[in-house]
């Protein structure tokens, strides 16, 4: 798979097969991902790879919280700005409607938030989840580094025939995750990334993207 194919085929999969992901594959991907860009070569990411019974227990605990309507732990950073305006709000709303309709959750469903939280807490059935943390002393530049690192990981997963789904939702249950992975108080959870083989026979969703001309300007004259 070349780089263009990996980029084109990468999408947030929300239905994974229970087939385990071989550890040697994860090690190969994460070894290669160390070459991701890093300003000042700080390499600020701390990654925890959770599989097997530890992941099953984590899912059970998080799912119980979601089903109970638990509002979650105090947020350490906002998922989105408080006030989104056009065109960002338009893109967000369109993608959300498309995403959850594909999962059989209608916008008018009064139990929609709980159903969404439960599906996320189950990691959509993924057999592996990567939890990315940063040291609390890090700033916006290092958070950007972590994003580039995780994108590198997700593209390498595609080269291995695997799919992924980045989930900031895990920060809602960060205390549960912290206990599961043993993260100390000096680290802040950035997100989780569910990893696995895509479940066959389920609808494949690709959310739309803005046209390149809407977000790029060439200054050449």
CSV table of N, CA, C and O in Angstrom, one decimal, residues 92-197:
chain,number,residue,atom,x,y,z
A,92,UNK,N,-19.3,19.9,11.4
A,92,UNK,CA,-19.5,19.1,12.6
A,92,UNK,C,-20.9,18.5,12.6
A,92,UNK,O,-21.1,17.3,12.8
A,93,UNK,N,-22.0,19.3,12.4
A,93,UNK,CA,-23.3,18.8,12.4
A,93,UNK,C,-23.6,17.8,11.3
A,93,UNK,O,-24.2,16.8,11.6
A,94,UNK,N,-23.1,18.1,10.1
A,94,UNK,CA,-23.3,17.1,9.0
A,94,UNK,C,-22.7,15.8,9.3
A,94,UNK,O,-23.2,14.7,9.1
A,95,UNK,N,-21.4,15.8,9.8
A,95,UNK,CA,-20.7,14.6,10.1
A,95,UNK,C,-21.4,13.8,11.2
A,95,UNK,O,-21.5,12.6,11.1
A,96,UNK,N,-21.8,14.5,12.2
A,96,UNK,CA,-22.5,13.8,13.4
A,96,UNK,C,-23.7,13.1,12.9
A,96,UNK,O,-24.0,12.0,13.3
A,97,UNK,N,-24.6,13.8,12.1
A,97,UNK,CA,-25.8,13.2,11.7
A,97,UNK,C,-25.5,12.0,10.8
A,97,UNK,O,-26.2,10.9,11.0
A,98,UNK,N,-24.6,12.1,10.0
A,98,UNK,CA,-24.2,10.9,9.1
A,98,UNK,C,-23.7,9.8,9.9
A,98,UNK,O,-24.0,8.6,9.7
A,99,UNK,N,-22.8,10.1,10.8
A,99,UNK,CA,-22.1,9.1,11.6
A,99,UNK,C,-23.1,8.2,12.4
A,99,UNK,O,-23.1,7.0,12.4
A,100,UNK,N,-23.9,8.9,13.2
A,100,UNK,CA,-24.8,8.1,14.1
A,100,UNK,C,-26.0,7.6,13.4
A,100,UNK,O,-26.5,6.6,13.9
A,101,UNK,N,-26.4,8.1,12.3
A,101,UNK,CA,-27.5,7.5,11.5
A,101,UNK,C,-27.0,6.1,11.0
A,101,UNK,O,-27.7,5.1,11.0
A,102,UNK,N,-25.7,6.1,10.6
A,102,UNK,CA,-25.1,4.8,10.1
A,102,UNK,C,-25.1,3.7,11.3
A,102,UNK,O,-25.0,2.5,11.0
A,103,UNK,N,-25.1,4.2,12.5
A,103,UNK,CA,-25.0,3.3,13.7
A,103,UNK,C,-26.5,3.0,14.1
A,103,UNK,O,-26.6,2.3,15.1
A,104,UNK,N,-27.4,3.5,13.5
A,104,UNK,CA,-28.8,3.2,13.8
A,104,UNK,C,-29.3,4.1,15.0
A,104,UNK,O,-30.3,3.8,15.7
A,105,UNK,N,-28.7,5.2,15.2
A,105,UNK,CA,-29.1,6.2,16.3
A,105,UNK,C,-29.6,7.4,15.7
A,105,UNK,O,-28.8,8.2,15.1
A,106,UNK,N,-30.9,7.7,15.8
A,106,UNK,CA,-31.5,8.9,15.2
A,106,UNK,C,-31.3,10.1,16.0
A,106,UNK,O,-31.2,10.0,17.3
A,107,UNK,N,-31.2,11.3,15.4
A,107,UNK,CA,-31.0,12.5,16.1
A,107,UNK,C,-32.1,12.8,17.2
A,107,UNK,O,-31.8,13.3,18.2
A,108,UNK,N,-33.3,12.4,16.8
A,108,UNK,CA,-34.4,12.7,17.7
A,108,UNK,C,-34.6,11.7,18.8
A,108,UNK,O,-35.4,11.8,19.7
A,109,UNK,N,-33.8,10.6,18.9
A,109,UNK,CA,-33.8,9.6,19.9
A,109,UNK,C,-33.5,10.2,21.3
A,109,UNK,O,-32.4,10.7,21.4
A,110,UNK,N,-34.4,10.2,22.2
A,110,UNK,CA,-34.1,10.9,23.5
A,110,UNK,C,-33.0,10.2,24.3
A,110,UNK,O,-32.3,10.8,25.2
A,111,UNK,N,-32.7,8.9,23.9
A,111,UNK,CA,-31.6,8.2,24.6
A,111,UNK,C,-30.3,8.2,23.8
A,111,UNK,O,-29.4,7.5,24.1
A,112,UNK,N,-30.3,9.1,22.8
A,112,UNK,CA,-29.1,9.2,21.9
A,112,UNK,C,-27.8,9.4,22.6
A,112,UNK,O,-26.8,8.6,22.4
A,113,UNK,N,-27.6,10.3,23.6
A,113,UNK,CA,-26.3,10.5,24.2
A,113,UNK,C,-25.8,9.2,25.0
A,113,UNK,O,-24.7,8.9,24.9
A,114,UNK,N,-26.8,8.5,25.6
A,114,UNK,CA,-26.4,7.3,26.3
A,114,UNK,C,-25.9,6.2,25.4
A,114,UNK,O,-25.0,5.5,25.6
A,115,UNK,N,-26.7,6.1,24.3
A,115,UNK,CA,-26.3,5.1,23.3
A,115,UNK,C,-25.0,5.4,22.7
A,115,UNK,O,-24.2,4.4,22.5
A,116,UNK,N,-24.7,6.6,22.4
A,116,UNK,CA,-23.4,7.0,21.8
A,116,UNK,C,-22.3,6.7,22.7
A,116,UNK,O,-21.3,6.2,22.4
A,117,UNK,N,-22.5,7.1,24.0
A,117,UNK,CA,-21.5,6.9,25.0
A,117,UNK,C,-21.2,5.4,25.2
A,117,UNK,O,-20.0,5.0,25.3
A,118,UNK,N,-22.2,4.6,25.1
A,118,UNK,CA,-22.0,3.2,25.3
A,118,UNK,C,-21.2,2.5,24.2
A,118,UNK,O,-20.3,1.7,24.4
A,119,UNK,N,-21.6,2.9,23.0
A,119,UNK,CA,-20.8,2.4,21.8
A,119,UNK,C,-19.4,2.8,21.9
A,119,UNK,O,-18.5,2.0,21.6
A,120,UNK,N,-19.1,4.0,22.3
A,120,UNK,CA,-17.7,4.5,22.4
A,120,UNK,C,-17.0,3.7,23.5
A,120,UNK,O,-15.8,3.4,23.4
A,121,UNK,N,-17.7,3.5,24.6
A,121,UNK,CA,-17.0,2.8,25.8
A,121,UNK,C,-16.7,1.4,25.5
A,121,UNK,O,-15.8,0.8,26.1
A,122,UNK,N,-17.4,0.8,24.5
A,122,UNK,CA,-17.1,-0.5,24.0
A,122,UNK,C,-16.0,-0.6,23.0
A,122,UNK,O,-15.6,-1.6,22.5
A,123,UNK,N,-15.5,0.6,22.7
A,123,UNK,CA,-14.4,0.8,21.7
A,123,UNK,C,-14.9,0.2,20.3
A,123,UNK,O,-14.1,-0.3,19.6
A,124,UNK,N,-16.2,0.2,20.1
A,124,UNK,CA,-16.8,-0.4,18.9
A,124,UNK,C,-16.3,-1.8,18.6
A,124,UNK,O,-16.2,-2.2,17.5
A,125,UNK,N,-16.0,-2.5,19.7
A,125,UNK,CA,-15.7,-3.9,19.6
A,125,UNK,C,-14.2,-4.2,19.3
A,125,UNK,O,-13.8,-5.3,19.1
A,126,UNK,N,-13.4,-3.1,19.3
A,126,UNK,CA,-12.0,-3.3,18.9
A,126,UNK,C,-11.2,-4.1,19.9
A,126,UNK,O,-11.5,-4.0,21.1
A,127,UNK,N,-10.3,-5.0,19.5
A,127,UNK,CA,-9.5,-5.8,20.4
A,127,UNK,C,-8.3,-5.2,21.0
A,127,UNK,O,-7.6,-5.8,21.8
A,128,UNK,N,-8.0,-4.0,20.5
A,128,UNK,CA,-6.9,-3.2,21.1
A,128,UNK,C,-7.2,-1.7,21.1
A,128,UNK,O,-7.9,-1.2,20.2
A,129,UNK,N,-6.7,-1.1,22.1
A,129,UNK,CA,-6.9,0.4,22.2
A,129,UNK,C,-5.6,1.0,22.7
A,129,UNK,O,-4.9,0.5,23.6
A,130,UNK,N,-5.1,2.0,22.0
A,130,UNK,CA,-3.9,2.8,22.3
A,130,UNK,C,-4.4,4.0,23.0
A,130,UNK,O,-5.2,4.8,22.5
A,131,UNK,N,-3.8,4.3,24.2
A,131,UNK,CA,-4.1,5.5,24.9
A,131,UNK,C,-2.9,6.4,24.9
A,131,UNK,O,-1.8,6.0,25.4
A,132,UNK,N,-3.1,7.6,24.4
A,132,UNK,CA,-2.0,8.5,24.3
A,132,UNK,C,-2.1,9.6,25.3
A,132,UNK,O,-3.1,10.3,25.5
A,133,UNK,N,-1.0,9.8,26.1
A,133,UNK,CA,-0.9,10.8,27.1
A,133,UNK,C,0.2,11.8,26.8
A,133,UNK,O,1.2,11.4,26.1
A,134,UNK,N,0.1,12.9,27.4
A,134,UNK,CA,1.2,13.9,27.4
A,134,UNK,C,1.5,14.4,28.8
A,134,UNK,O,0.6,14.4,29.6
A,135,UNK,N,2.8,14.8,29.0
A,135,UNK,CA,3.2,15.3,30.3
A,135,UNK,C,2.4,16.7,30.4
A,135,UNK,O,2.3,17.4,29.5
A,136,UNK,N,2.0,17.0,31.6
A,136,UNK,CA,1.2,18.2,31.9
A,136,UNK,C,2.0,19.5,31.6
A,136,UNK,O,1.4,20.6,31.5
A,137,UNK,N,3.3,19.4,31.6
A,137,UNK,CA,4.2,20.5,31.4
A,137,UNK,C,4.2,20.9,29.9
A,137,UNK,O,4.7,22.0,29.5
A,138,UNK,N,3.7,20.0,29.0
A,138,UNK,CA,3.8,20.3,27.6
A,138,UNK,C,2.8,21.3,27.1
A,138,UNK,O,1.7,21.5,27.7
A,139,UNK,N,3.1,22.0,26.0
A,139,UNK,CA,2.3,23.1,25.5
A,139,UNK,C,1.6,22.7,24.2
A,139,UNK,O,1.7,21.6,23.7
A,140,UNK,N,1.0,23.7,23.5
A,140,UNK,CA,0.2,23.4,22.2
A,140,UNK,C,1.1,22.8,21.2
A,140,UNK,O,0.6,21.9,20.4
A,141,UNK,N,2.4,23.2,21.1
A,141,UNK,CA,3.3,22.6,20.1
A,141,UNK,C,3.4,21.1,20.3
A,141,UNK,O,3.5,20.3,19.3
A,142,UNK,N,3.5,20.6,21.5
A,142,UNK,CA,3.7,19.2,21.8
A,142,UNK,C,2.4,18.4,21.6
A,142,UNK,O,2.4,17.3,21.2
A,143,UNK,N,1.3,19.1,21.8
A,143,UNK,CA,0.0,18.5,21.5
A,143,UNK,C,-0.1,18.3,20.0
A,143,UNK,O,-0.7,17.2,19.5
A,144,UNK,N,0.4,19.2,19.2
A,144,UNK,CA,0.4,19.1,17.8
A,144,UNK,C,1.3,17.9,17.4
A,144,UNK,O,1.0,17.1,16.5
A,145,UNK,N,2.4,17.8,18.0
A,145,UNK,CA,3.3,16.7,17.8
A,145,UNK,C,2.6,15.3,18.0
A,145,UNK,O,2.7,14.4,17.2
A,146,UNK,N,1.8,15.3,19.1
A,146,UNK,CA,1.1,14.0,19.4
A,146,UNK,C,0.1,13.7,18.3
A,146,UNK,O,-0.1,12.5,17.9
A,147,UNK,N,-0.5,14.7,17.7
A,147,UNK,CA,-1.5,14.5,16.6
A,147,UNK,C,-0.8,13.9,15.4
A,147,UNK,O,-1.3,13.0,14.8
A,148,UNK,N,0.4,14.5,15.1
A,148,UNK,CA,1.2,14.0,14.0
A,148,UNK,C,1.6,12.6,14.2
A,148,UNK,O,1.6,11.7,13.3
A,149,UNK,N,2.0,12.3,15.4
A,149,UNK,CA,2.4,10.9,15.8
A,149,UNK,C,1.3,9.9,15.6
A,149,UNK,O,1.4,8.9,15.0
A,150,UNK,N,0.1,10.3,16.1
A,150,UNK,CA,-1.0,9.4,16.0
A,150,UNK,C,-1.5,9.2,14.5
A,150,UNK,O,-1.9,8.1,14.1
A,151,UNK,N,-1.4,10.3,13.7
A,151,UNK,CA,-1.7,10.1,12.3
A,151,UNK,C,-0.7,9.2,11.6
A,151,UNK,O,-1.1,8.3,10.8
A,152,UNK,N,0.5,9.3,12.0
A,152,UNK,CA,1.5,8.3,11.5
A,152,UNK,C,1.2,6.9,11.9
A,152,UNK,O,1.2,6.0,11.0
A,153,UNK,N,0.8,6.7,13.1
A,153,UNK,CA,0.4,5.4,13.6
A,153,UNK,C,-0.8,4.8,12.7
A,153,UNK,O,-0.8,3.7,12.3
A,154,UNK,N,-1.8,5.7,12.5
A,154,UNK,CA,-3.0,5.2,11.8
A,154,UNK,C,-2.7,4.9,10.4
A,154,UNK,O,-3.3,4.0,9.8
A,155,UNK,N,-1.8,5.6,9.7
A,155,UNK,CA,-1.5,5.3,8.4
A,155,UNK,C,-0.7,4.0,8.3
A,155,UNK,O,-0.9,3.2,7.4
A,156,UNK,N,0.2,3.8,9.2
A,156,UNK,CA,1.0,2.5,9.3
A,156,UNK,C,0.1,1.4,9.5
A,156,UNK,O,0.3,0.3,9.0
A,157,UNK,N,-1.0,1.6,10.4
A,157,UNK,CA,-2.0,0.5,10.6
A,157,UNK,C,-2.6,0.1,9.3
A,157,UNK,O,-2.9,-1.1,9.0
A,158,UNK,N,-2.9,1.1,8.4
A,158,UNK,CA,-3.5,0.8,7.1
A,158,UNK,C,-2.6,-0.1,6.3
A,158,UNK,O,-3.0,-1.0,5.6
A,159,UNK,N,-1.3,0.2,6.4
A,159,UNK,CA,-0.3,-0.6,5.6
A,159,UNK,C,-0.3,-2.0,6.1
A,159,UNK,O,0.1,-2.9,5.3
A,160,UNK,N,-0.8,-2.3,7.3
A,160,UNK,CA,-0.8,-3.6,7.8
A,160,UNK,C,-2.2,-4.3,7.6
A,160,UNK,O,-2.5,-5.4,8.2
A,161,UNK,N,-3.1,-3.6,6.9
A,161,UNK,CA,-4.5,-4.1,6.7
A,161,UNK,C,-5.4,-3.9,7.9
A,161,UNK,O,-6.5,-4.5,7.9
A,162,UNK,N,-5.0,-3.0,8.8
A,162,UNK,CA,-5.8,-2.7,10.0
A,162,UNK,C,-6.5,-1.4,9.9
A,162,UNK,O,-6.1,-0.5,9.1
A,163,UNK,N,-7.5,-1.2,10.7
A,163,UNK,CA,-8.2,0.1,10.8
A,163,UNK,C,-8.2,0.6,12.2
A,163,UNK,O,-7.7,-0.1,13.1
A,164,UNK,N,-8.6,1.9,12.3
A,164,UNK,CA,-8.6,2.5,13.6
A,164,UNK,C,-9.7,3.5,13.8
A,164,UNK,O,-10.4,3.8,12.8
A,165,UNK,N,-9.9,4.0,15.0
A,165,UNK,CA,-10.9,5.0,15.3
A,165,UNK,C,-10.3,5.8,16.5
A,165,UNK,O,-10.3,5.4,17.6
A,166,UNK,N,-9.9,7.1,16.2
A,166,UNK,CA,-9.5,7.9,17.3
A,166,UNK,C,-10.7,8.4,18.1
A,166,UNK,O,-11.7,8.7,17.6
A,167,UNK,N,-10.6,8.3,19.4
A,167,UNK,CA,-11.7,8.6,20.3
A,167,UNK,C,-11.3,9.5,21.5
A,167,UNK,O,-10.7,9.1,22.5
A,168,UNK,N,-11.6,10.8,21.3
A,168,UNK,CA,-11.4,11.7,22.4
A,168,UNK,C,-12.4,11.4,23.5
A,168,UNK,O,-12.1,11.8,24.7
A,169,UNK,N,-13.4,10.7,23.2
A,169,UNK,CA,-14.4,10.3,24.2
A,169,UNK,C,-13.8,9.7,25.5
A,169,UNK,O,-14.3,9.8,26.6
A,170,UNK,N,-12.7,9.0,25.3
A,170,UNK,CA,-12.1,8.3,26.5
A,170,UNK,C,-11.7,9.3,27.6
A,170,UNK,O,-11.6,8.9,28.7
A,171,UNK,N,-11.5,10.6,27.2
A,171,UNK,CA,-11.2,11.5,28.2
A,171,UNK,C,-12.3,11.8,29.2
A,171,UNK,O,-12.1,12.3,30.3
A,172,UNK,N,-13.5,11.5,28.7
A,172,UNK,CA,-14.7,11.6,29.6
A,172,UNK,C,-14.6,10.7,30.8
A,172,UNK,O,-15.0,11.0,31.9
A,173,UNK,N,-14.0,9.5,30.6
A,173,UNK,CA,-13.8,8.5,31.6
A,173,UNK,C,-12.3,8.3,32.0
A,173,UNK,O,-11.8,7.2,32.2
A,174,UNK,N,-11.6,9.5,32.0
A,174,UNK,CA,-10.2,9.4,32.1
A,174,UNK,C,-9.7,8.8,33.4
A,174,UNK,O,-8.7,8.1,33.4
A,175,UNK,N,-10.5,8.9,34.5
A,175,UNK,CA,-10.0,8.3,35.8
A,175,UNK,C,-10.1,6.8,35.7
A,175,UNK,O,-9.2,6.1,36.2
A,176,UNK,N,-11.1,6.3,35.0
A,176,UNK,CA,-11.2,4.8,34.8
A,176,UNK,C,-10.0,4.4,33.9
A,176,UNK,O,-9.4,3.3,34.2
A,177,UNK,N,-9.7,5.1,32.9
A,177,UNK,CA,-8.5,4.8,32.0
A,177,UNK,C,-7.2,4.9,32.8
A,177,UNK,O,-6.4,4.0,32.7
A,178,UNK,N,-7.1,5.9,33.6
A,178,UNK,CA,-5.8,6.1,34.3
A,178,UNK,C,-5.5,4.9,35.2
A,178,UNK,O,-4.4,4.5,35.3
A,179,UNK,N,-6.6,4.5,35.9
A,179,UNK,CA,-6.4,3.3,36.8
A,179,UNK,C,-6.0,2.1,36.0
A,179,UNK,O,-5.2,1.3,36.5
A,180,UNK,N,-6.6,1.9,34.9
A,180,UNK,CA,-6.4,0.7,34.1
A,180,UNK,C,-5.0,0.6,33.5
A,180,UNK,O,-4.4,-0.4,33.5
A,181,UNK,N,-4.4,1.8,33.2
A,181,UNK,CA,-3.1,1.8,32.6
A,181,UNK,C,-2.0,2.2,33.6
A,181,UNK,O,-0.8,2.0,33.3
A,182,UNK,N,-2.4,2.7,34.7
A,182,UNK,CA,-1.4,3.0,35.7
A,182,UNK,C,-0.7,4.4,35.4
A,182,UNK,O,0.4,4.6,35.8
A,183,UNK,N,-1.4,5.3,34.7
A,183,UNK,CA,-0.8,6.6,34.4
A,183,UNK,C,-0.8,7.4,35.7
A,183,UNK,O,-1.7,7.5,36.4
A,184,UNK,N,0.3,8.1,35.9
A,184,UNK,CA,0.4,8.9,37.1
A,184,UNK,C,-0.2,10.3,36.8
A,184,UNK,O,-0.6,10.7,35.7
A,185,UNK,N,-0.2,11.1,37.9
A,185,UNK,CA,-0.9,12.4,37.9
A,185,UNK,C,-0.2,13.4,37.0
A,185,UNK,O,-0.8,14.5,36.7
A,186,UNK,N,1.0,13.1,36.7
A,186,UNK,CA,1.8,14.1,35.9
A,186,UNK,C,1.4,14.0,34.4
A,186,UNK,O,1.9,14.8,33.6
A,187,UNK,N,0.6,13.1,34.0
A,187,UNK,CA,0.2,12.9,32.6
A,187,UNK,C,-1.3,13.2,32.4
A,187,UNK,O,-2.1,13.0,33.3
A,188,UNK,N,-1.6,13.7,31.2
A,188,UNK,CA,-3.0,14.1,30.8
A,188,UNK,C,-3.3,13.2,29.6
A,188,UNK,O,-2.5,13.1,28.7
A,189,UNK,N,-4.5,12.6,29.7
A,189,UNK,CA,-5.0,11.7,28.6
A,189,UNK,C,-5.4,12.6,27.4
A,189,UNK,O,-6.3,13.5,27.5
A,190,UNK,N,-4.8,12.4,26.3
A,190,UNK,CA,-5.1,13.1,25.0
A,190,UNK,C,-6.3,12.4,24.3
A,190,UNK,O,-7.3,13.0,24.1
A,191,UNK,N,-6.2,11.1,24.1
A,191,UNK,CA,-7.3,10.4,23.4
A,191,UNK,C,-6.9,8.9,23.5
A,191,UNK,O,-5.8,8.5,23.8
A,192,UNK,N,-7.9,8.1,23.1
A,192,UNK,CA,-7.7,6.7,22.8
A,192,UNK,C,-7.8,6.4,21.3
A,192,UNK,O,-8.4,7.2,20.6
A,193,UNK,N,-7.2,5.4,20.8
A,193,UNK,CA,-7.3,5.0,19.4
A,193,UNK,C,-7.6,3.5,19.4
A,193,UNK,O,-6.8,2.7,19.7
A,194,UNK,N,-8.9,3.2,19.0
A,194,UNK,CA,-9.3,1.8,18.8
A,194,UNK,C,-8.6,1.2,17.6
A,194,UNK,O,-8.6,1.9,16.5
A,195,UNK,N,-8.2,0.0,17.7
A,195,UNK,CA,-7.5,-0.7,16.6
A,195,UNK,C,-8.0,-2.1,16.3
A,195,UNK,O,-8.2,-2.8,17.3
A,196,UNK,N,-8.1,-2.5,15.1
A,196,UNK,CA,-8.5,-3.8,14.8
A,196,UNK,C,-8.8,-4.0,13.3
A,196,UNK,O,-8.5,-3.1,12.5
A,197,UNK,N,-9.3,-5.2,13.0
A,197,UNK,CA,-9.8,-5.5,11.7
A,197,UNK,C,-11.2,-5.1,11.6
A,197,UNK,O,-12.0,-5.3,12.5
